[in-house]
Coordinates of C-alpha atoms in Angstrom, one line a residue:
M24 CA -26.5 -13.4 -66.4
N25 CA -28.2 -11.3 -63.5
N26 CA -26.4 -8.3 -63.3
E27 CA -28.4 -6.5 -60.5
F28 CA -27.9 -7.6 -56.9
K29 CA -29.8 -6.4 -54.1
F30 CA -30.0 -6.1 -50.5
E31 CA -33.8 -7.6 -49.7
I32 CA -34.9 -6.3 -46.4
S33 CA -36.3 -2.7 -44.9
L34 CA -33.3 -0.7 -45.3
S35 CA -34.2 1.1 -41.8
V36 CA -34.1 -2.3 -40.3
L37 CA -30.7 -2.9 -42.1
N38 CA -29.2 0.5 -40.5
H39 CA -30.3 -0.6 -36.6
L40 CA -29.3 -3.9 -36.9
G41 CA -25.8 -3.1 -37.4
R42 CA -24.0 -0.2 -40.0
N43 CA -22.5 1.5 -37.2
L44 CA -22.2 -1.5 -35.1
Y45 CA -18.7 -2.4 -35.6
R46 CA -16.7 0.1 -34.3
N47 CA -13.1 -0.4 -35.4
I48 CA -11.0 -1.9 -37.9
I49 CA -9.9 -4.9 -36.4
T50 CA -13.6 -6.1 -36.3
V51 CA -14.4 -4.9 -39.8
I52 CA -11.2 -6.9 -40.7
G53 CA -12.1 -9.9 -38.4
E54 CA -15.3 -10.4 -40.3
A55 CA -13.7 -10.3 -43.8
I56 CA -11.1 -13.1 -42.2
S57 CA -13.7 -15.1 -40.7
N58 CA -15.5 -15.1 -44.1
S59 CA -12.7 -16.3 -45.6
W60 CA -12.1 -18.9 -42.9
D61 CA -15.6 -20.0 -43.6
A62 CA -14.9 -20.3 -47.5
D63 CA -11.9 -22.6 -47.2
A64 CA -9.4 -20.1 -48.0
E65 CA -5.9 -20.8 -47.7
N66 CA -4.7 -17.6 -47.9
V67 CA -6.2 -14.1 -47.2
K68 CA -4.3 -11.2 -48.2
I69 CA -4.8 -7.2 -46.9
Y70 CA -3.5 -4.6 -48.7
I71 CA -3.7 -0.8 -47.2
N72 CA -2.5 2.3 -48.9
K73 CA -3.0 4.9 -46.1
D74 CA -1.8 7.7 -49.0
K75 CA -5.0 6.8 -51.1
N76 CA -7.3 5.9 -48.1
N77 CA -8.2 2.7 -49.3
M78 CA -8.0 -1.1 -48.4
Y79 CA -8.9 -4.4 -50.1
I80 CA -8.9 -8.1 -48.6
I81 CA -8.6 -10.8 -51.2
D82 CA -8.9 -14.5 -50.5
D83 CA -8.6 -17.9 -52.6
G84 CA -11.4 -19.5 -50.9
K85 CA -14.4 -21.4 -52.7
G86 CA -16.0 -18.0 -53.8
M87 CA -19.8 -17.3 -54.8
T88 CA -21.9 -18.1 -57.6
E89 CA -24.7 -15.4 -58.5
E90 CA -27.2 -17.5 -56.6
D91 CA -24.9 -17.3 -53.4
F92 CA -24.0 -13.7 -53.7
Q93 CA -27.7 -13.1 -53.9
T94 CA -29.4 -15.2 -51.6
K95 CA -26.9 -15.9 -49.2
F96 CA -24.3 -13.1 -48.8
L97 CA -26.8 -10.1 -49.5
R98 CA -29.4 -12.0 -47.3
I99 CA -29.4 -10.4 -44.2
G100 CA -29.9 -13.0 -41.5
Y101 CA -28.4 -16.2 -43.7
S102 CA -26.7 -18.7 -41.6
K103 CA -24.2 -21.2 -42.9
R104 CA -25.4 -23.5 -40.1
S105 CA -28.8 -24.2 -41.3
N106 CA -29.8 -27.7 -41.7
D107 CA -27.2 -28.9 -38.7
N108 CA -24.5 -27.9 -40.9
F109 CA -21.6 -26.7 -38.7
K110 CA -18.5 -27.2 -40.3
S111 CA -17.0 -26.4 -43.8
E112 CA -16.0 -28.9 -46.6
R113 CA -12.4 -29.0 -45.3
G114 CA -14.0 -29.6 -41.7
R115 CA -13.1 -26.5 -40.2
P116 CA -15.7 -25.2 -37.6
F117 CA -18.0 -22.3 -39.0
I118 CA -17.4 -18.6 -37.7
G119 CA -20.3 -17.2 -38.8
R120 CA -23.6 -17.6 -37.1
K121 CA -26.2 -14.8 -37.2
G122 CA -25.5 -13.9 -40.8
I123 CA -25.2 -10.3 -40.0
G124 CA -21.4 -10.2 -40.0
K125 CA -21.3 -8.9 -43.6
L126 CA -22.9 -5.5 -42.0
A127 CA -19.2 -4.6 -40.9
L128 CA -18.5 -3.9 -44.1
L129 CA -20.7 -1.2 -44.3
S130 CA -19.2 0.7 -41.6
C131 CA -15.7 1.6 -42.5
A132 CA -15.8 3.2 -46.2
D133 CA -17.5 5.4 -48.5
R134 CA -17.9 2.5 -51.2
I135 CA -17.5 -1.0 -50.9
H136 CA -16.8 -2.9 -53.8
I137 CA -17.3 -7.0 -53.7
I138 CA -16.0 -9.2 -56.4
T139 CA -16.1 -13.0 -56.7
K140 CA -15.8 -16.1 -58.4
T141 CA -15.8 -19.9 -58.2
K142 CA -13.7 -22.2 -60.0
N143 CA -16.6 -22.8 -62.8
T144 CA -17.9 -19.4 -63.1
D145 CA -16.6 -15.7 -64.2
F146 CA -16.2 -12.9 -62.0
I147 CA -19.4 -11.4 -60.3
G148 CA -20.0 -8.7 -58.1
G149 CA -21.1 -5.1 -57.1
I150 CA -20.7 -1.8 -55.4
I151 CA -22.1 -0.7 -52.0
D152 CA -22.4 3.3 -52.1
N153 CA -22.9 4.5 -48.6
S154 CA -24.2 7.9 -49.7
N155 CA -27.1 6.2 -52.1
L156 CA -28.0 3.6 -49.5
D157 CA -28.4 6.6 -46.9
K158 CA -30.7 8.0 -49.3
E159 CA -32.6 4.7 -49.7
I160 CA -32.8 4.5 -46.0
T161 CA -34.3 7.8 -45.5
E162 CA -36.8 6.9 -47.7
D163 CA -37.2 3.6 -46.0
S164 CA -37.1 1.4 -49.1
E165 CA -37.3 -2.1 -49.1
S166 CA -34.2 -3.1 -51.0
Y167 CA -30.9 -1.3 -52.0
T168 CA -29.6 -2.4 -55.8
L169 CA -26.0 -2.5 -55.8
E170 CA -24.1 -0.8 -58.5
K171 CA -22.4 -2.4 -61.2
M172 CA -19.0 -4.0 -60.5
N173 CA -15.6 -2.2 -61.4
V174 CA -14.3 -4.7 -64.0
E175 CA -11.0 -2.7 -63.5
L176 CA -10.4 -4.2 -60.0
E177 CA -10.9 -7.7 -61.9
S178 CA -7.0 -7.1 -62.5
L179 CA -6.4 -7.3 -58.9
A180 CA -7.8 -10.6 -58.5
K181 CA -7.2 -11.9 -62.1
H182 CA -4.6 -14.9 -60.6
L183 CA -7.4 -16.3 -58.5
T184 CA -9.0 -19.6 -60.2
Q185 CA -11.6 -18.8 -57.2
G186 CA -11.9 -16.5 -54.2
T187 CA -13.3 -13.4 -53.0
L188 CA -12.1 -9.5 -53.2
I189 CA -13.5 -6.9 -51.3
Y190 CA -12.3 -3.8 -52.0
F191 CA -12.8 -0.5 -49.6
E192 CA -12.6 3.3 -51.2
G193 CA -12.6 6.1 -48.7
L194 CA -11.9 4.4 -45.5
K195 CA -13.0 6.6 -42.5
N196 CA -10.2 8.5 -41.0
E197 CA -10.9 7.2 -37.4
I198 CA -10.8 3.6 -38.5
I199 CA -7.3 2.9 -40.1
N200 CA -4.0 3.1 -38.4
T201 CA -0.6 2.3 -38.7
V202 CA 0.4 -1.3 -40.9
E203 CA 2.6 -2.1 -38.0
F204 CA -0.3 -1.9 -35.5
L205 CA -2.6 -3.9 -37.7
Q206 CA -0.3 -6.5 -38.2
K207 CA 0.3 -6.7 -34.2
L208 CA -3.6 -6.7 -33.8
I209 CA -4.2 -9.6 -36.1
A210 CA -1.5 -11.6 -34.6
L211 CA -3.3 -11.0 -31.4
H212 CA -7.0 -11.5 -32.4
F213 CA -6.7 -14.6 -34.9
K214 CA -5.5 -18.1 -34.1
F215 CA -6.7 -19.8 -36.8
S216 CA -3.6 -21.4 -37.2
L217 CA -4.0 -23.3 -34.1
I218 CA -6.6 -25.3 -36.1
D219 CA -5.4 -25.2 -39.3
K220 CA -1.8 -24.3 -40.2
S221 CA -2.5 -24.1 -43.6
F222 CA -4.3 -20.8 -43.0
N223 CA -2.4 -17.8 -43.6
I224 CA -3.0 -14.1 -43.5
F225 CA -1.1 -11.5 -45.2
V226 CA -0.6 -7.7 -44.6
N227 CA 1.0 -5.8 -47.5
D228 CA 2.5 -9.2 -48.6
E229 CA 4.1 -9.6 -45.1
K230 CA 2.7 -13.2 -43.5
I231 CA 1.5 -12.5 -40.1
T232 CA 3.5 -14.8 -37.4
E233 CA 4.2 -14.7 -33.8
K234 CA 7.2 -13.1 -34.6
N235 CA 5.1 -9.5 -35.3
L236 CA 4.6 -10.0 -31.4
S237 CA 8.3 -10.7 -30.4
T238 CA 8.5 -7.4 -28.2
L239 CA 5.5 -8.5 -25.8
A240 CA 7.2 -12.1 -25.8
E241 CA 10.7 -11.0 -25.2
K242 CA 8.9 -8.5 -21.9
T243 CA 6.9 -11.5 -20.7
Q244 CA 8.3 -12.6 -17.2
F245 CA 6.1 -15.2 -15.8
I246 CA 3.6 -18.0 -17.4
W247 CA 1.0 -20.0 -16.3
K248 CA -0.1 -22.8 -18.9
I249 CA -3.4 -24.2 -18.4
N250 CA -3.8 -27.6 -19.4
E251 CA -0.2 -28.0 -21.1
F252 CA -1.1 -25.4 -23.7
N253 CA 1.6 -24.6 -26.0
E254 CA 2.2 -22.6 -29.0
P255 CA 4.8 -21.0 -31.0
F256 CA 4.3 -17.4 -29.5
I257 CA 5.4 -18.9 -26.2
D258 CA 8.9 -20.0 -27.6
L259 CA 9.7 -16.4 -28.2
M260 CA 9.3 -15.9 -24.6
T261 CA 13.0 -15.9 -23.9
N262 CA 13.4 -13.9 -20.9
L263 CA 10.9 -15.8 -18.8
V264 CA 12.0 -15.9 -15.2
R265 CA 9.3 -18.8 -14.2
T266 CA 6.6 -21.0 -16.0
K267 CA 4.1 -22.8 -14.2
S268 CA 1.4 -25.3 -15.3
V269 CA -2.2 -25.5 -14.3
K270 CA -4.7 -27.8 -14.4
S271 CA -8.3 -27.4 -15.0
K272 CA -11.2 -29.9 -15.2
M273 CA -12.9 -27.8 -17.9
N274 CA -11.8 -28.2 -21.7
I275 CA -9.9 -24.9 -21.5
K276 CA -6.5 -24.2 -22.8
G277 CA -4.3 -21.2 -22.9
Y278 CA -2.0 -19.2 -21.0
I279 CA -1.9 -16.3 -18.5
A280 CA 1.0 -14.3 -18.6
T281 CA 2.9 -11.2 -16.9
V282 CA 5.1 -8.7 -18.0
Q283 CA 8.0 -6.8 -15.9
K284 CA 6.2 -3.7 -16.2
P285 CA 2.7 -2.2 -16.8
S286 CA 3.8 -0.4 -19.7
D287 CA 5.1 -3.4 -21.5
I288 CA 1.8 -4.6 -22.5
K289 CA 0.9 -1.1 -24.4
I290 CA 1.3 -1.5 -28.0
R291 CA 3.5 0.9 -29.5
S292 CA 2.3 3.7 -31.5
A293 CA -1.3 3.2 -30.4
N294 CA -3.5 3.7 -27.4
E295 CA -4.4 0.3 -26.8
K296 CA -3.1 -2.7 -24.6
V297 CA -2.9 -6.4 -24.5
T298 CA -5.3 -8.0 -22.2
L299 CA -6.5 -11.4 -20.9
D300 CA -8.9 -12.3 -23.9
L301 CA -11.3 -15.2 -24.9
F302 CA -10.8 -17.0 -28.1
V303 CA -13.4 -19.7 -29.6
N304 CA -12.4 -21.5 -32.5
G305 CA -9.1 -19.3 -33.0
R306 CA -11.2 -16.0 -33.3
L307 CA -11.3 -13.5 -30.5
R308 CA -14.6 -13.4 -28.9
E309 CA -14.2 -11.6 -25.4
K310 CA -11.5 -9.1 -24.9
D311 CA -10.5 -8.5 -21.2
I312 CA -12.4 -11.0 -19.5
L313 CA -11.1 -9.7 -16.4
K314 CA -13.7 -7.2 -16.5
H315 CA -16.4 -9.9 -15.3
F316 CA -14.1 -10.6 -12.4
P317 CA -12.5 -7.7 -11.4
T318 CA -10.0 -7.7 -8.3
S319 CA -8.6 -4.5 -7.9
R320 CA -5.0 -6.1 -7.4
I321 CA -2.0 -4.6 -8.8
V322 CA -1.4 -7.6 -10.8
E323 CA -4.0 -6.3 -13.3
N324 CA -2.0 -4.2 -14.8
Y325 CA 0.8 -6.5 -15.8
V326 CA -1.4 -9.3 -17.0
Y327 CA -2.5 -10.8 -20.4
G328 CA -3.1 -13.8 -22.0
Q329 CA -5.3 -16.0 -24.2
I330 CA -7.8 -18.6 -23.3
H331 CA -9.2 -21.0 -25.9
Y332 CA -12.7 -22.6 -24.9
D333 CA -14.1 -23.9 -28.1
K334 CA -17.2 -25.3 -25.9
L335 CA -18.7 -21.9 -26.2
D336 CA -19.5 -22.4 -29.9
E337 CA -20.2 -26.2 -30.3
G338 CA -22.4 -27.1 -33.4
N339 CA -26.0 -26.6 -31.8
S340 CA -25.2 -25.0 -28.5
T341 CA -27.1 -21.9 -27.7
D342 CA -25.5 -18.8 -29.3
I343 CA -24.2 -16.4 -26.5
F344 CA -22.1 -14.0 -28.8
T345 CA -23.6 -10.4 -29.0
S346 CA -24.7 -8.9 -32.4
S347 CA -21.7 -6.8 -32.6
R348 CA -19.2 -10.1 -32.3
E349 CA -17.4 -8.0 -29.9
G350 CA -18.7 -9.8 -26.7
L351 CA -20.8 -12.5 -25.1
L352 CA -24.0 -12.6 -23.4
S353 CA -22.7 -12.6 -19.7
E354 CA -26.0 -14.4 -18.4
S355 CA -25.6 -17.3 -20.1
K356 CA -25.0 -20.3 -18.2
E357 CA -22.1 -21.7 -20.2
F358 CA -20.4 -18.6 -20.1
Q359 CA -20.9 -18.2 -16.4
E360 CA -19.4 -21.7 -15.6
F361 CA -16.6 -20.3 -17.9
I362 CA -16.0 -17.1 -15.9
N363 CA -16.1 -19.0 -12.6
E364 CA -13.4 -21.6 -13.7
I365 CA -10.9 -18.8 -14.9
N366 CA -11.6 -16.5 -11.7
N367 CA -10.4 -19.3 -9.5
I368 CA -7.4 -19.8 -11.4
F369 CA -6.5 -16.5 -11.8
R370 CA -7.1 -16.0 -7.8
K371 CA -4.3 -18.7 -7.3
I372 CA -2.1 -16.9 -10.0
I373 CA -2.2 -13.7 -7.8
E374 CA -0.6 -15.1 -4.7
D375 CA 2.0 -17.0 -7.0
W376 CA 2.3 -13.8 -9.1
D377 CA 3.4 -11.8 -5.6
A378 CA 5.8 -14.7 -4.6
F379 CA 7.6 -14.7 -7.8
R380 CA 8.3 -11.1 -8.0
V381 CA 9.4 -10.8 -4.4
E382 CA 11.7 -13.9 -5.1
N383 CA 13.1 -12.3 -8.4
G384 CA 13.4 -8.7 -6.3
D385 CA 10.6 -6.8 -7.9
A386 CA 8.0 -4.8 -6.4
G387 CA 5.1 -7.5 -5.9
D388 CA 1.6 -7.0 -4.3
P389 CA 1.0 -4.6 -1.5
D390 CA -2.7 -5.7 -1.0
N391 CA -0.9 -9.4 -0.2
E392 CA -0.4 -8.6 3.5
S393 CA 1.3 -12.0 4.5
I394 CA 4.5 -10.3 4.0
P395 CA 4.5 -7.1 6.2
L396 CA 4.9 -4.0 3.8
K397 CA 8.2 -3.0 5.6
I398 CA 9.8 -6.0 4.7
R399 CA 8.5 -5.8 1.2
K400 CA 9.7 -2.4 0.6
A401 CA 13.2 -3.7 2.4
N402 CA 13.2 -6.0 -0.2
E403 CA 12.4 -3.9 -3.2
L404 CA 15.3 -1.2 -2.0
F405 CA 17.9 -4.3 -1.7
S406 CA 17.2 -5.3 -5.1
E407 CA 17.0 -2.1 -6.5
T408 CA 20.5 -1.2 -4.9
L409 CA 22.0 -4.5 -5.9
K410 CA 21.2 -4.1 -9.4
D411 CA 23.1 -0.7 -9.5
I412 CA 26.0 -2.3 -7.8
S413 CA 26.4 -5.7 -9.3
N414 CA 25.7 -4.4 -12.9
G415 CA 24.0 -7.9 -13.9
Q416 CA 27.3 -9.5 -13.2
N417 CA 26.6 -12.0 -10.7
N418 CA 27.8 -15.5 -11.0
E419 CA 26.5 -18.7 -8.9
I420 CA 28.7 -17.8 -5.9
V421 CA 27.9 -14.0 -5.9
T422 CA 24.0 -15.0 -6.3
K423 CA 24.3 -17.4 -3.3
W424 CA 25.8 -14.6 -1.3
T425 CA 23.3 -12.0 -2.2
K426 CA 20.4 -14.4 -1.4
E427 CA 21.7 -14.8 1.8
L428 CA 22.0 -11.0 2.4
K429 CA 18.7 -10.1 0.8
E430 CA 17.4 -12.5 4.0
E431 CA 19.3 -10.3 6.3
A432 CA 17.9 -7.1 4.8
K433 CA 14.6 -7.9 5.4
Y434 CA 15.6 -6.6 9.0
N435 CA 18.4 -4.5 8.7
I436 CA 16.8 -2.0 6.3
P437 CA 13.9 -1.4 8.7
T438 CA 15.9 -1.4 11.5
Y439 CA 18.3 1.2 10.3
T440 CA 15.2 3.2 9.1
E441 CA 13.5 3.0 12.6
C442 CA 16.9 4.1 14.0
F443 CA 16.9 7.2 11.9
I444 CA 13.5 8.5 12.0
A445 CA 13.6 7.8 16.0
E446 CA 16.7 9.2 16.9
N447 CA 16.0 12.4 14.8
L448 CA 12.3 12.8 16.4
L449 CA 14.1 13.0 19.2
R450 CA 16.8 15.9 18.4
Y451 CA 13.3 17.9 17.2
F452 CA 11.7 17.1 20.6
I453 CA 14.7 18.4 22.3
K454 CA 15.0 21.5 20.7
H455 CA 11.1 22.2 20.7
K456 CA 11.2 21.8 24.3
N457 CA 14.5 23.7 24.8
I458 CA 15.7 20.9 27.1
S459 CA 19.3 21.3 28.2
Y460 CA 21.7 18.8 27.3
D461 CA 25.0 20.5 29.1
K462 CA 25.5 16.9 31.2
M463 CA 26.4 16.0 27.4
L464 CA 28.8 18.5 26.3
K465 CA 31.6 16.5 27.3
N466 CA 30.5 13.3 25.1
I467 CA 29.9 15.9 22.1
K468 CA 33.2 17.2 22.4
K469 CA 34.8 13.8 22.2
F470 CA 32.6 13.0 19.3
K471 CA 33.5 16.0 17.8
N472 CA 37.2 15.5 18.3
D473 CA 37.0 11.9 16.8
E474 CA 35.5 13.2 13.7
K475 CA 37.8 16.0 12.8
T476 CA 40.8 13.2 13.3
A477 CA 39.0 10.8 11.0
K478 CA 38.4 13.7 8.4
R479 CA 42.0 14.9 8.6
Q480 CA 43.2 11.2 8.0
A481 CA 40.7 11.0 4.7
S482 CA 41.8 14.4 3.6
I483 CA 38.2 15.8 3.5
Y484 CA 37.9 19.4 4.4
Y485 CA 34.5 19.8 3.3
E486 CA 31.3 19.8 6.2
I487 CA 29.7 16.0 6.2
R488 CA 27.0 17.0 8.6
K489 CA 24.2 18.9 6.8
S490 CA 23.8 20.3 10.4
P491 CA 26.4 21.2 12.9
N492 CA 24.2 21.0 15.7
D493 CA 25.6 19.6 19.2
L494 CA 22.9 17.2 19.2
N495 CA 23.6 15.3 15.8
Y496 CA 26.6 14.0 17.5
L497 CA 24.3 12.3 20.4
G498 CA 23.1 8.7 19.6
M499 CA 19.8 7.2 21.2
L500 CA 20.9 6.2 24.5
D501 CA 22.2 9.9 25.2
L502 CA 19.5 11.3 23.9
A503 CA 17.4 9.4 25.8
K504 CA 19.2 10.7 28.8
V505 CA 18.8 14.3 28.1
I506 CA 14.9 13.6 27.8
A507 CA 14.6 11.3 30.8
P508 CA 12.9 13.2 33.7
K509 CA 15.1 13.1 36.9
N510 CA 12.6 11.7 39.1
D511 CA 12.4 8.3 37.1
K512 CA 13.3 5.9 39.4
D513 CA 12.4 2.9 37.5
E514 CA 14.5 3.0 34.4
K515 CA 14.2 -0.4 33.5
V516 CA 10.7 -0.1 31.9
G517 CA 11.5 3.7 30.5
L518 CA 12.8 5.1 27.5
I519 CA 16.8 4.9 28.8
H520 CA 16.4 1.1 29.3
S521 CA 15.1 0.6 26.0
A522 CA 17.8 2.9 24.5
N523 CA 20.8 1.0 26.6
T524 CA 19.7 -2.5 25.0
F525 CA 18.9 -0.9 21.7
K526 CA 22.4 0.7 21.5
P527 CA 24.7 -2.3 21.2
V528 CA 22.6 -3.6 18.3
R529 CA 21.8 -0.4 16.3
D530 CA 25.8 0.1 16.4
A531 CA 26.1 -3.3 14.6
V532 CA 23.3 -2.8 12.5
A533 CA 24.9 1.2 11.6
H534 CA 28.1 -0.9 10.7
T535 CA 26.4 -3.1 8.6
S536 CA 26.7 -6.2 10.4
T537 CA 24.0 -9.1 10.1
I538 CA 22.3 -9.7 13.3
T539 CA 21.5 -12.8 15.3
D540 CA 17.9 -14.4 15.6
L541 CA 18.1 -13.8 19.3
A542 CA 19.3 -10.0 18.6
K543 CA 16.7 -9.2 16.6
E544 CA 13.9 -10.8 18.9
R545 CA 15.1 -8.3 21.7
I546 CA 15.9 -5.5 19.3
S547 CA 12.1 -5.7 18.0
L548 CA 10.5 -5.5 21.6
E549 CA 13.0 -2.6 22.2
C550 CA 12.2 -0.8 19.0
A551 CA 8.5 -1.2 20.0
N552 CA 9.2 0.3 23.5
I553 CA 11.0 3.4 22.1
K554 CA 8.3 3.9 19.2
S555 CA 5.5 3.9 21.9
H556 CA 7.5 6.7 23.9
I557 CA 8.0 8.8 20.9
T558 CA 4.4 8.2 20.2
Y559 CA 3.7 9.6 23.5
L560 CA 6.2 12.6 23.2
I561 CA 4.4 13.5 19.6
K562 CA 1.1 13.4 21.7
E563 CA 2.6 15.9 24.1
V564 CA 3.6 18.4 21.2
N565 CA 0.2 18.2 19.8
K566 CA -1.8 18.9 22.8
E567 CA 0.6 22.0 23.3
S568 CA -0.3 23.0 19.9
E569 CA -3.9 22.5 20.6
E570 CA -3.5 24.6 23.8
Q571 CA -1.9 27.5 22.1
K572 CA -4.7 27.9 19.4

């Protein structure tokens, strides 16, 4: 039995190829899981001990003979796909392609122990010590001899009739995170079960399923299914408001979903968020594909999803995956065709999302100019206020009422706001110009007496108005009369005429009445006229200010 195993390659080349190519633990674990998949394993078990700073991964795949271990696993660049062999004995599409994925194992721990066996052989293996490997690299050696395997580790795999165990001793501090975080990442990044339901992944003896992502599912608001895609995770989306089917001529499947709030796509206890990702043959191949066609639209802060497109890795197709396996070569024709299709789909989803959000009473996309911004904000204010009032108690009848009111609120809320701003600006202008309003004192006295009577009847003995200034008792029409010049003979086109027309509708709005379409049309015209007058008055104040400088 040959007890010595070697990397047979210039070690400086090995170092440049990728000892530090893999930047995070999910990439490292992903390579181990992919190897287990290619080896036709049914179970991959990952055990993490943060206190002892170690981890091991064990599978029940077909394992390796001495020859396999030396000529395939330790041969950098060996590809399982040689001789037009693209599938495992079970018919699984091979994930491994370049033959350098095993370099991931060198990037995350001080010492890496490998133990493996087939049905007909005993355990074999060895240890890669990164400190010793560094020395060999410094000396530009042509090979590195693994240390003898630790026979004590055989006890971890003694129940296996075949399979492989990889033990990581002295994990790098920055690469390990909480077990819960890792479980979520694995659930997000590996969808091999969509191809082979007998393939199972465990972390600390807990099977990884869609339930690890139940919090994300429950916070999902809308979903667009591409080419009738479905999976168990979607069934957990119990709070979905809208579901829509999307067709594509390409053989793309998957979904694009959005959450209620941007914070809902952040993974708890980690500085990472769920994104719109590309999967090929069940494995994550490109995270956050939106970066290939940024829209700068607000919906990007709410969206996540999974797009499955196995054609990018079909048999003898061109290899478009980067050496780190963390992305794709974006200039490839196949990838560009894919990205263009997803871009077209996403552009339509942007418009859907805004309509769905507005319909649901949430803030939508302010960049969608098909809805005037004032109406959009009125919808949002109405919906938020309604939530406070109804406290989720709406039934079918009340929902019908509020839907009708929402349509009216699009007009009433902006109109009230315009009244509030316009009338107060006129009051400020009168005070600023020191314009006399003696002719309105009679009216003011009447309004004050009416208010006193009303307060007495309500047993109110505190001040209601923030400022007791007399001008605060005058409405738009009286304020217009104070401002209008005495020699204004053509009042029909002046501020007084507009205020006169404006008053009855303003009073109706102030008393929360709904308004007829004709009244809305007329008041909109007069509002525009009043705004033009106020704009002129503001310019007059600005001009005075400039002249005084």
